[in-house]
């Protein structure tokens, strides 16, 4: 004890002797700040941050298109790990800046908050606001080269880790052609991973092309064994975006409703179409930037939609006088919509541009959509009729769901509402310490109940497969016994009643068999959580347990392997001979309680995979769920065929 005290005294002395004075305050010069804290500028240093470097350069080229000068952008992933972005815009200015005495292009790549988007001259509308994009890419690259065609001449300059290697130099003629080419190699000292993800880039560039009609974006991968090319060019713009998102569903009517107009300096573009599903997929964009949390433009759109449909339904006697107005939720059931606004000085709430705050956007979207939607409904009464009918059914279902919800809603501990009978709860009541295993079947549930740590681990066995929520209305979802049990066990409520502060477990672990059926059950559960409790995934509370695939016995010793690769490594280590006894687990029921604890439930040894999703790609995630869990077979078959080569651990 006295030793511990001495150590503590030593530590305290060390801490107090270290003075925190004026010399401790550091100013990071130039791009050093970016290299010290890259996450502040690009989100993370994982593959996501790596791809972000390309987006920053592409965004500059897109801004050139919005200004009316660029029609083609090429993105090339090179064999040596570099990326090249080429456009046919005006080319970054090469003239000397009066204030700094250096060429404008050098300022753009070496100074933070330098760019052409602060004044009113260069760009009326742009996604770039802070003037940090190009300089951040430069700061986080081992080297970056820029080549510019402008005024009939070609210029180039090279930088290494943000430092200029030589003054901007003229290297030849380029006739009438103009544009900018940027090639860079991400810095291995900064990034955990320096391999670009083609599929994620493809999603983002496709979205960008949809939002910018007429712009042609080519993505080319030249890496060995990965050679492929994709061109994105949509003359229909966001109309084509809506039909792309609806391709896995049955549209209620063939037309895509399109509204376009300008008001108070805000350019508004809206495309929408109802389908036969029960989920709303509405995406907002400001100057081509996704706003996952919505904002004033989405509020304006929803107001216009609710008001216009109700006015039409009353006027044309589709709603009786005795019937209440349709709510916004009823009208938006099964709606896919893109709301895209272009605005000169967008004001976002927060640094990450998740939500628009400009008040004028609300009025502009409301006005444009109200006027044009009213005209469209008058001209297309059949569309109006089928949409109102679907909304009335949604209203009735919502009322039935409300009654069911009142019965399901978890009361506080003071109330006598019991937890589901099947739930084996844990004794600790602090959610931070608690975890719940959702287990398929009673046999595995029995083993899990025996194996668990009763203080912190709760077990909820599910009988059979839960309802596919992608194909069901709210009232059916509330009536499903397995879903009801989960809602009650979690304690948060769902949908509009969702309250994360009431969550009873900070780890929700889906534990299913390592076979095709198990994967299907996991997908059904994830679909339910994603659609009705997405916050659980966003905040990192949802996990997938990974049971072992193999058990290896040799000379009374036991090993577990969680993949084919791990099995091979174990066999290499212990030697391959006839004494090896290898068991391939088909299901959790094959393990006794001790084995299940040791392999899958012991916090010291288990393998858990956290479920995460990136809000930037919400449209693509929605589409994936629609494709896999919807009614249409063709899109699902195409999806499987496209990804079959990546499948492993199949029970063939």
Coordinates of C-alpha atoms in Angstrom, one line a residue, residues 32 231 344 639 649:
X32 CA 0.5 21.9 -40.5
X231 CA -19.9 6.6 -67.0
X344 CA -26.0 31.7 -53.0
X639 CA -27.7 -7.5 -57.1
X649 CA -18.7 -19.4 -46.2

